[in-house]
Amino acid sequence: MNARRPRERPAGRPSLAGVEWTVDVGPVAHGGHCVARHEGQVIFVRHALPGERVVARVTEGRIGDRFVRADAVEVLTASPHRVVPPCPYAAARVCGGCDFQHATLPYQRELKAAVVREQLARLAGLDVDPEVQPVPGDEDGLRWRTRVEFAVNRSGRAGLRGHRSRHIVPVDDCLIATRGVVGSGVLDTDWSGCTAVDVVDAAHPDEPVLVPLPVPPGADRAGGLVGERVSDGAWEVEYVVAARGFWQVHPGAATTFLSRVVALLAPGPGDRVLDLYAGAGLFTVRLADLIEPDGHVLGVEGDARAVADGVRNTDDRANVEWRTNRVERELASLVAQGISADLVVLDPPRTGAGPAVMADLAALQPRRVVYVACDPAALARDVQAAGAHGYRLAHVEAWDAFPMTHHVECIAVLEPGP
């Protein structure tokens, strides 16, 4: 078989960067921009809202491209949902961390709901209309990010990168970061010799943890351990997580998602549960308690550091087993052994689980799969793949765990059936 040759761009096509067009803005699209057109050219416009008329300045693209990217640099007709961004860095050609600070918070959630609806319709052929619900713990959409990686410029100043850029914007504050992150002194410190610095504002220790990158020789590359407290009614556990390990960044997300996953999964005593992409065991710990005395939880995670944290978090629960492996490899092995599962929790990275994982999941014949998705397009592709193996989307809900950005978290339920 001949290797596929990469598509070559025609040489000499003029760049459109810097060109300005007056356009009428169309619907929101996945990725934090809206769609507009100028003389047939598709434009993805940031800092605009549906229904507006704006001057769009092209930032990327050449004549003949399928689409170009642009920023709205002047608003001629404003949306009634437009507001002045609370952060001075949330503007064209400045910080790229926030996408929707120029919209009211309720309208941001309407835009995210439209994206979830469009992705599931276009990629999975489904007609759903979930409401994007707020996650408790932020301040009107601000001060929620408990884990931030700041880039460091050549002068040793910490800052944030521009949109689709390596350019570092020094900042005096980040309004979506928690007060603990900003109060850590990270923005006032000379970080010369570093390329970045991670700041973690966890429940324990009381002071934020700062991890310079690259990690100094002899230091813990994980940046040490921090405690992340999850409380759900009468149930409370403090998880141990590597400072640079994965954990939900919104202070209310872990509790919210744990509560919803457990409610939707409905585990009971004796159930055999798979927790895939299990991380440090957010779901594993609670599931182990709910399926006692005869149930069993298998946590599968490819990151050895996260598995070490997960083992530590479940070391007093005899009905938990951990395996350090790529999920697709572990599932293929389980299928080959003829093993089945009653319930599955699926919490993949932004790229999704993929067709092979969804096929093997179906082969295990669980009565229910609860899928936690941080990307609606990946969710839609995986739902479509599951449908080819007899699993349908029984329920989907959406949560605003990343206010001011285009990101949205979905929780979906897959069950066998037509």
Short mmCIF file of C-alpha atoms in Angstrom, two decimals:
data_model
loop_
_atom_site.label_atom_id
_atom_site.label_comp_id
_atom_site.label_asym_id
_atom_site.label_seq_id
_atom_site.Cartn_x
_atom_site.Cartn_y
_atom_site.Cartn_z
CA MET A 1 0.00 0.00 0.00
CA ASN A 2 1.36 3.40 -0.92
CA ALA A 3 1.71 5.94 1.88
CA ARG A 4 -0.72 8.81 1.64
CA ARG A 5 1.06 11.97 0.57
CA PRO A 6 0.31 15.12 2.54
CA ARG A 7 -1.80 17.66 0.70
CA GLU A 8 0.35 20.47 -0.63
CA ARG A 9 -0.82 24.05 -0.51
CA PRO A 10 -0.56 25.94 -3.78
CA ALA A 11 2.50 28.16 -3.64
CA GLY A 12 2.26 31.90 -3.78
CA ARG A 13 -1.33 32.42 -2.66
CA PRO A 14 -1.58 35.89 -1.12
CA SER A 15 -2.24 36.17 2.59
CA LEU A 16 -5.44 37.86 3.69
CA ALA A 17 -4.11 38.73 7.16
CA GLY A 18 -4.94 42.34 7.99
CA VAL A 19 -7.74 42.66 5.44
CA GLU A 20 -10.94 44.12 6.90
CA TRP A 21 -14.47 43.27 5.80
CA THR A 22 -17.83 44.48 7.05
CA VAL A 23 -19.93 41.37 7.68
CA ASP A 24 -23.21 40.22 9.18
CA VAL A 25 -22.50 37.64 11.85
CA GLY A 26 -24.26 34.29 11.68
CA PRO A 27 -24.55 31.42 14.18
CA VAL A 28 -22.07 30.42 16.86
CA ALA A 29 -19.71 27.57 15.95
CA HIS A 30 -17.70 25.11 18.01
CA GLY A 31 -14.43 26.71 19.08
CA GLY A 32 -15.40 30.13 20.44
CA HIS A 33 -16.24 32.00 17.25
CA CYS A 34 -19.21 32.81 15.04
CA VAL A 35 -19.63 32.18 11.32
CA ALA A 36 -19.85 35.00 8.78
CA ARG A 37 -19.37 35.25 5.02
CA HIS A 38 -17.93 37.83 2.67
CA GLU A 39 -18.45 37.33 -1.06
CA GLY A 40 -18.67 33.58 -0.49
CA GLN A 41 -15.64 33.38 1.80
CA VAL A 42 -16.39 31.65 5.12
CA ILE A 43 -15.03 33.56 8.12
CA PHE A 44 -14.69 32.37 11.71
CA VAL A 45 -15.00 35.58 13.72
CA ARG A 46 -13.99 35.90 17.37
CA HIS A 47 -15.33 38.59 19.73
CA ALA A 48 -18.60 38.76 17.78
CA LEU A 49 -22.12 37.55 18.57
CA PRO A 50 -24.85 36.15 16.32
CA GLY A 51 -26.92 38.86 14.61
CA GLU A 52 -24.30 41.58 14.88
CA ARG A 53 -22.81 43.63 12.08
CA VAL A 54 -19.08 44.06 12.60
CA VAL A 55 -15.83 44.99 10.94
CA ALA A 56 -13.83 41.77 10.87
CA ARG A 57 -10.05 41.87 10.50
CA VAL A 58 -8.53 38.67 9.11
CA THR A 59 -5.91 37.12 11.39
CA GLU A 60 -5.20 33.87 9.50
CA GLY A 61 -5.87 32.67 5.98
CA ARG A 62 -5.03 33.01 2.32
CA ILE A 63 -6.98 33.51 -0.85
CA GLY A 64 -8.51 30.17 -1.79
CA ASP A 65 -8.71 28.74 1.75
CA ARG A 66 -11.97 27.02 2.74
CA PHE A 67 -12.23 29.46 5.63
CA VAL A 68 -10.26 32.24 7.27
CA ARG A 69 -10.09 33.42 10.87
CA ALA A 70 -10.79 36.98 11.97
CA ASP A 71 -11.37 39.25 14.96
CA ALA A 72 -14.24 41.70 15.28
CA VAL A 73 -12.42 45.02 15.64
CA GLU A 74 -15.47 47.29 15.42
CA VAL A 75 -19.10 46.58 16.27
CA LEU A 76 -21.49 48.49 13.99
CA THR A 77 -24.73 46.87 15.18
CA ALA A 78 -24.50 45.26 18.63
CA SER A 79 -26.38 42.29 19.98
CA PRO A 80 -28.66 43.02 22.96
CA HIS A 81 -26.63 40.35 24.77
CA ARG A 82 -23.33 42.22 24.37
CA VAL A 83 -21.58 43.62 27.47
CA VAL A 84 -18.25 45.29 28.13
CA PRO A 85 -15.77 42.49 28.99
CA PRO A 86 -14.85 42.70 32.68
CA CYS A 87 -11.21 41.87 31.85
CA PRO A 88 -9.12 44.35 29.82
CA TYR A 89 -7.12 41.46 28.36
CA ALA A 90 -10.22 39.79 26.86
CA ALA A 91 -9.92 41.56 23.53
CA ALA A 92 -8.73 41.00 19.99
CA ARG A 93 -5.02 40.20 19.71
CA VAL A 94 -4.52 40.14 23.48
CA CYS A 95 -5.15 37.15 25.77
CA GLY A 96 -6.66 34.05 24.17
CA GLY A 97 -7.96 32.38 27.32
CA CYS A 98 -11.56 33.65 27.24
CA ASP A 99 -13.93 33.55 24.27
CA PHE A 100 -17.21 35.06 25.50
CA GLN A 101 -16.54 37.77 28.07
CA HIS A 102 -18.33 40.17 25.73
CA ALA A 103 -21.64 38.31 26.27
CA THR A 104 -23.92 38.10 29.30
CA LEU A 105 -23.47 34.92 31.30
CA PRO A 106 -26.97 33.53 30.50
CA TYR A 107 -26.37 34.15 26.80
CA GLN A 108 -22.99 32.42 26.96
CA ARG A 109 -24.85 29.33 28.13
CA GLU A 110 -27.35 29.67 25.29
CA LEU A 111 -24.44 29.76 22.84
CA LYS A 112 -22.90 26.65 24.39
CA ALA A 113 -26.24 24.85 24.27
CA ALA A 114 -26.50 25.71 20.57
CA VAL A 115 -23.06 24.20 19.97
CA VAL A 116 -23.93 20.97 21.80
CA ARG A 117 -27.19 20.74 19.86
CA GLU A 118 -25.47 21.37 16.50
CA GLN A 119 -22.66 18.89 17.09
CA LEU A 120 -25.00 16.06 18.10
CA ALA A 121 -27.25 16.81 15.13
CA ARG A 122 -24.48 17.09 12.55
CA LEU A 123 -22.19 14.28 13.73
CA ALA A 124 -24.63 11.85 15.35
CA GLY A 125 -27.92 12.66 13.62
CA LEU A 126 -29.70 13.32 16.93
CA ASP A 127 -32.21 15.98 17.90
CA VAL A 128 -31.49 17.05 21.48
CA ASP A 129 -31.76 20.41 23.20
CA PRO A 130 -29.96 20.36 26.56
CA GLU A 131 -29.87 23.38 28.82
CA VAL A 132 -26.39 24.39 29.98
CA GLN A 133 -26.56 24.54 33.75
CA PRO A 134 -24.33 26.61 36.05
CA VAL A 135 -21.80 24.90 38.31
CA PRO A 136 -21.79 26.38 41.84
CA GLY A 137 -18.61 27.94 43.17
CA ASP A 138 -17.68 30.82 40.85
CA GLU A 139 -18.38 34.55 41.16
CA ASP A 140 -20.80 35.36 38.32
CA GLY A 141 -18.63 33.37 35.95
CA LEU A 142 -15.33 34.68 37.33
CA ARG A 143 -12.77 33.46 39.91
CA TRP A 144 -13.21 29.75 39.25
CA ARG A 145 -10.00 28.41 37.75
CA THR A 146 -8.08 26.65 40.53
CA ARG A 147 -5.27 25.37 38.28
CA VAL A 148 -3.49 27.69 35.88
CA GLU A 149 -0.32 27.28 33.85
CA PHE A 150 1.22 30.68 33.20
CA ALA A 151 3.75 31.05 30.40
CA VAL A 152 6.96 33.00 31.07
CA ASN A 153 8.38 35.53 28.62
CA ARG A 154 12.04 36.32 27.99
CA SER A 155 12.01 38.95 30.72
CA GLY A 156 10.93 36.39 33.32
CA ARG A 157 7.38 37.77 33.55
CA ALA A 158 4.45 35.37 33.89
CA GLY A 159 1.54 35.83 31.53
CA LEU A 160 -0.96 34.15 29.23
CA ARG A 161 -0.76 33.29 25.55
CA GLY A 162 -2.70 34.95 22.79
CA HIS A 163 -5.27 32.99 20.80
CA ARG A 164 -3.57 30.44 18.51
CA SER A 165 -0.28 32.17 19.25
CA ARG A 166 2.98 31.64 21.10
CA HIS A 167 3.02 35.32 22.00
CA ILE A 168 2.93 35.81 25.79
CA VAL A 169 0.83 38.63 27.20
CA PRO A 170 2.07 39.76 30.65
CA VAL A 171 -0.94 40.27 32.94
CA ASP A 172 -1.56 41.87 36.32
CA ASP A 173 -4.60 39.69 37.01
CA CYS A 174 -6.63 36.86 35.50
CA LEU A 175 -10.29 37.28 36.36
CA ILE A 176 -11.21 33.63 35.78
CA ALA A 177 -8.41 32.45 38.10
CA THR A 178 -9.26 32.07 41.77
CA ARG A 179 -8.14 34.71 44.21
CA GLY A 180 -5.76 32.14 45.66
CA VAL A 181 -4.03 31.66 42.30
CA VAL A 182 -3.61 35.39 41.72
CA GLY A 183 -2.69 36.02 45.36
CA SER A 184 0.10 33.43 45.20
CA GLY A 185 2.50 36.07 43.89
CA VAL A 186 3.00 34.29 40.57
CA LEU A 187 2.40 37.50 38.59
CA ASP A 188 4.85 39.54 40.69
CA THR A 189 7.76 37.08 40.69
CA ASP A 190 10.76 37.03 38.35
CA TRP A 191 10.66 33.58 36.73
CA SER A 192 13.82 33.98 34.64
CA GLY A 193 15.11 30.59 33.54
CA CYS A 194 11.61 29.08 33.47
CA THR A 195 9.35 28.51 30.50
CA ALA A 196 6.17 28.29 32.55
CA VAL A 197 4.85 27.99 36.09
CA ASP A 198 1.87 25.97 37.32
CA VAL A 199 -0.23 27.34 40.18
CA VAL A 200 -2.62 25.05 42.07
CA ASP A 201 -5.14 26.47 44.52
CA ALA A 202 -6.29 23.24 46.19
CA ALA A 203 -8.24 22.63 49.38
CA HIS A 204 -5.09 21.45 51.13
CA PRO A 205 -2.48 22.77 51.71
CA ASP A 206 -3.97 26.17 52.54
CA GLU A 207 -1.37 28.02 50.49
CA PRO A 208 -1.35 27.65 46.68
CA VAL A 209 1.36 25.40 45.27
CA LEU A 210 3.66 26.85 42.60
CA VAL A 211 5.57 24.51 40.29
CA PRO A 212 8.17 26.14 38.00
CA LEU A 213 8.82 24.46 34.64
CA PRO A 214 11.06 22.86 33.76
CA VAL A 215 11.11 21.27 37.20
CA PRO A 216 14.48 21.94 38.90
CA PRO A 217 16.88 18.96 39.09
CA GLY A 218 16.19 16.74 42.08
CA ALA A 219 12.69 18.15 42.64
CA ASP A 220 9.48 16.12 42.44
CA ARG A 221 8.46 16.35 38.78
CA ALA A 222 4.82 16.07 39.84
CA GLY A 223 5.23 19.15 42.01
CA GLY A 224 4.20 17.36 45.20
CA LEU A 225 0.77 16.26 46.37
CA VAL A 226 -2.26 18.39 47.14
CA GLY A 227 -5.61 17.56 48.73
CA GLU A 228 -8.83 18.04 46.76
CA ARG A 229 -11.95 17.86 48.94
CA VAL A 230 -15.23 16.54 47.52
CA SER A 231 -18.39 16.80 49.60
CA ASP A 232 -21.78 15.49 48.54
CA GLY A 233 -24.29 15.79 51.33
CA ALA A 234 -23.24 13.53 54.19
CA TRP A 235 -20.40 12.02 52.15
CA GLU A 236 -17.01 13.78 52.12
CA VAL A 237 -13.59 12.61 51.00
CA GLU A 238 -10.29 14.41 50.53
CA TYR A 239 -8.50 13.05 47.50
CA VAL A 240 -4.73 13.14 47.10
CA VAL A 241 -3.64 14.37 43.67
CA ALA A 242 -0.29 15.29 42.14
CA ALA A 243 -0.03 19.06 41.85
CA ARG A 244 0.47 18.72 38.10
CA GLY A 245 -1.98 15.83 37.78
CA PHE A 246 -5.43 16.11 36.26
CA TRP A 247 -8.26 17.42 38.38
CA GLN A 248 -11.34 19.47 37.56
CA VAL A 249 -10.39 23.16 37.63
CA HIS A 250 -13.75 24.62 38.63
CA PRO A 251 -14.16 24.40 42.43
CA GLY A 252 -17.70 23.00 42.13
CA ALA A 253 -17.11 20.65 39.22
CA ALA A 254 -15.81 17.55 41.01
CA THR A 255 -18.71 17.44 43.45
CA THR A 256 -21.28 18.26 40.77
CA PHE A 257 -20.04 15.68 38.28
CA LEU A 258 -19.60 12.98 40.92
CA SER A 259 -23.15 13.51 42.14
CA ARG A 260 -24.61 13.43 38.62
CA VAL A 261 -22.58 10.42 37.45
CA VAL A 262 -23.60 8.39 40.48
CA ALA A 263 -27.26 9.36 40.10
CA LEU A 264 -27.31 8.53 36.38
CA LEU A 265 -25.30 5.32 36.70
CA ALA A 266 -27.46 4.03 39.61
CA PRO A 267 -24.95 1.44 40.89
CA GLY A 268 -25.98 -1.13 43.44
CA PRO A 269 -24.45 -3.84 45.63
CA GLY A 270 -22.72 -6.52 43.61
CA ASP A 271 -22.26 -4.50 40.41
CA ARG A 272 -19.11 -4.93 38.34
CA VAL A 273 -18.04 -1.45 37.28
CA LEU A 274 -15.40 -0.21 34.84
CA ASP A 275 -14.02 3.29 35.49
CA LEU A 276 -12.19 4.20 32.28
CA TYR A 277 -9.74 7.12 32.05
CA ALA A 278 -10.13 7.03 35.83
CA GLY A 279 -7.51 9.65 36.68
CA ALA A 280 -6.90 9.84 40.42
CA GLY A 281 -10.16 8.03 41.20
CA LEU A 282 -12.79 10.76 41.53
CA PHE A 283 -15.57 8.33 40.59
CA THR A 284 -13.77 5.15 41.67
CA VAL A 285 -13.85 5.94 45.39
CA ARG A 286 -17.59 6.62 45.56
CA LEU A 287 -18.50 3.70 43.30
CA ALA A 288 -16.53 1.31 45.49
CA ASP A 289 -18.63 2.34 48.48
CA LEU A 290 -21.94 2.01 46.63
CA ILE A 291 -21.39 -1.51 45.28
CA GLU A 292 -20.32 -3.12 48.58
CA PRO A 293 -20.09 -5.82 49.75
CA ASP A 294 -19.75 -8.01 46.65
CA GLY A 295 -19.20 -5.50 43.85
CA HIS A 296 -15.94 -4.72 42.10
CA VAL A 297 -14.49 -1.60 40.44
CA LEU A 298 -11.69 -1.75 37.89
CA GLY A 299 -10.00 1.60 37.32
CA VAL A 300 -8.06 1.94 34.06
CA GLU A 301 -5.74 4.88 33.47
CA GLY A 302 -2.74 5.35 31.20
CA ASP A 303 -0.92 7.88 33.39
CA ALA A 304 1.17 6.03 35.99
CA ARG A 305 1.30 9.10 38.23
CA ALA A 306 -2.50 9.31 38.29
CA VAL A 307 -2.76 5.58 39.02
CA ALA A 308 -0.41 6.01 41.97
CA ASP A 309 -2.72 8.74 43.28
CA GLY A 310 -5.75 6.54 42.62
CA VAL A 311 -4.23 3.61 44.51
CA ARG A 312 -3.54 5.92 47.44
CA ASN A 313 -7.12 7.25 47.35
CA THR A 314 -8.63 3.75 47.40
CA ASP A 315 -6.13 1.87 49.54
CA ASP A 316 -8.74 1.18 52.23
CA ARG A 317 -11.25 -0.24 49.73
CA ALA A 318 -10.62 -3.91 49.02
CA ASN A 319 -13.08 -4.05 46.11
CA VAL A 320 -11.01 -1.76 43.83
CA GLU A 321 -8.41 -2.86 41.30
CA TRP A 322 -6.19 -0.54 39.26
CA ARG A 323 -4.48 -1.15 35.93
CA THR A 324 -1.99 1.18 34.28
CA ASN A 325 -2.72 0.77 30.60
CA ARG A 326 -4.11 2.53 27.57
CA VAL A 327 -7.88 2.14 27.71
CA GLU A 328 -8.15 0.71 24.19
CA ARG A 329 -5.57 -1.97 25.00
CA GLU A 330 -7.16 -2.91 28.31
CA LEU A 331 -10.62 -3.12 26.79
CA ALA A 332 -9.39 -5.29 23.93
CA SER A 333 -7.86 -7.63 26.50
CA LEU A 334 -11.08 -7.80 28.51
CA VAL A 335 -13.10 -8.57 25.39
CA ALA A 336 -10.64 -11.29 24.37
CA GLN A 337 -11.09 -12.87 27.82
CA GLY A 338 -14.86 -12.82 27.49
CA ILE A 339 -15.27 -10.54 30.50
CA SER A 340 -18.45 -8.51 30.89
CA ALA A 341 -19.35 -5.44 32.95
CA ASP A 342 -22.58 -4.19 34.50
CA LEU A 343 -21.78 -0.48 34.39
CA VAL A 344 -19.16 1.75 32.80
CA VAL A 345 -17.97 5.29 33.52
CA LEU A 346 -16.18 6.84 30.56
CA ASP A 347 -14.26 10.11 31.08
CA PRO A 348 -11.91 10.43 28.08
CA PRO A 349 -9.63 13.31 27.14
CA ARG A 350 -10.76 16.06 24.77
CA THR A 351 -10.14 13.89 21.71
CA GLY A 352 -12.78 11.40 22.88
CA ALA A 353 -12.70 7.62 23.24
CA GLY A 354 -12.76 6.64 19.55
CA PRO A 355 -14.54 3.93 17.54
CA ALA A 356 -12.43 1.02 18.81
CA VAL A 357 -13.16 1.82 22.45
CA MET A 358 -16.87 2.24 21.77
CA ALA A 359 -17.01 -1.08 19.92
CA ASP A 360 -15.26 -2.95 22.71
CA LEU A 361 -17.44 -1.27 25.32
CA ALA A 362 -20.52 -2.59 23.56
CA ALA A 363 -18.97 -6.06 23.48
CA LEU A 364 -18.79 -6.01 27.30
CA GLN A 365 -22.61 -5.59 27.32
CA PRO A 366 -23.01 -3.12 30.20
CA ARG A 367 -26.56 -2.16 31.04
CA ARG A 368 -25.52 1.51 31.18
CA VAL A 369 -22.58 3.73 30.23
CA VAL A 370 -22.21 7.22 31.69
CA TYR A 371 -19.93 9.34 29.51
CA VAL A 372 -18.35 12.54 30.87
CA ALA A 373 -17.28 14.66 27.89
CA CYS A 374 -15.28 17.88 27.76
CA ASP A 375 -15.79 18.26 24.00
CA PRO A 376 -19.24 18.03 22.37
CA ALA A 377 -17.83 17.10 18.96
CA ALA A 378 -15.90 14.15 20.41
CA LEU A 379 -19.01 13.10 22.34
CA ALA A 380 -21.11 13.21 19.18
CA ARG A 381 -18.62 11.08 17.24
CA ASP A 382 -18.48 8.51 20.03
CA VAL A 383 -22.27 8.44 20.37
CA GLN A 384 -22.53 7.74 16.65
CA ALA A 385 -19.94 4.95 16.98
CA ALA A 386 -21.84 3.43 19.91
CA GLY A 387 -25.03 3.49 17.88
CA ALA A 388 -23.45 1.20 15.31
CA HIS A 389 -23.07 -1.39 18.08
CA GLY A 390 -26.55 -1.18 19.55
CA TYR A 391 -26.15 1.56 22.16
CA ARG A 392 -28.36 4.66 22.01
CA LEU A 393 -28.17 8.05 23.68
CA ALA A 394 -30.74 7.86 26.49
CA HIS A 395 -29.94 11.19 28.18
CA VAL A 396 -27.58 14.14 27.88
CA GLU A 397 -27.03 17.18 30.07
CA ALA A 398 -24.57 20.07 29.89
CA TRP A 399 -22.73 22.04 32.57
CA ASP A 400 -20.94 25.38 32.47
CA ALA A 401 -17.73 24.32 34.19
CA PHE A 402 -15.66 26.83 32.16
CA PRO A 403 -17.51 30.19 32.19
CA MET A 404 -16.29 32.91 29.82
CA THR A 405 -14.72 30.28 27.55
CA HIS A 406 -16.30 28.20 24.78
CA HIS A 407 -15.73 24.95 26.69
CA VAL A 408 -18.71 23.02 28.02
CA GLU A 409 -18.92 19.75 29.94
CA CYS A 410 -21.54 17.16 28.98
CA ILE A 411 -22.71 14.05 30.81
CA ALA A 412 -24.41 11.47 28.60
CA VAL A 413 -26.07 8.13 29.26
CA LEU A 414 -25.79 5.30 26.74
CA GLU A 415 -27.99 2.24 26.99
CA PRO A 416 -28.62 -0.79 24.78
CA GLY A 417 -31.67 -0.43 22.59
CA PRO A 418 -32.96 0.74 19.23
#
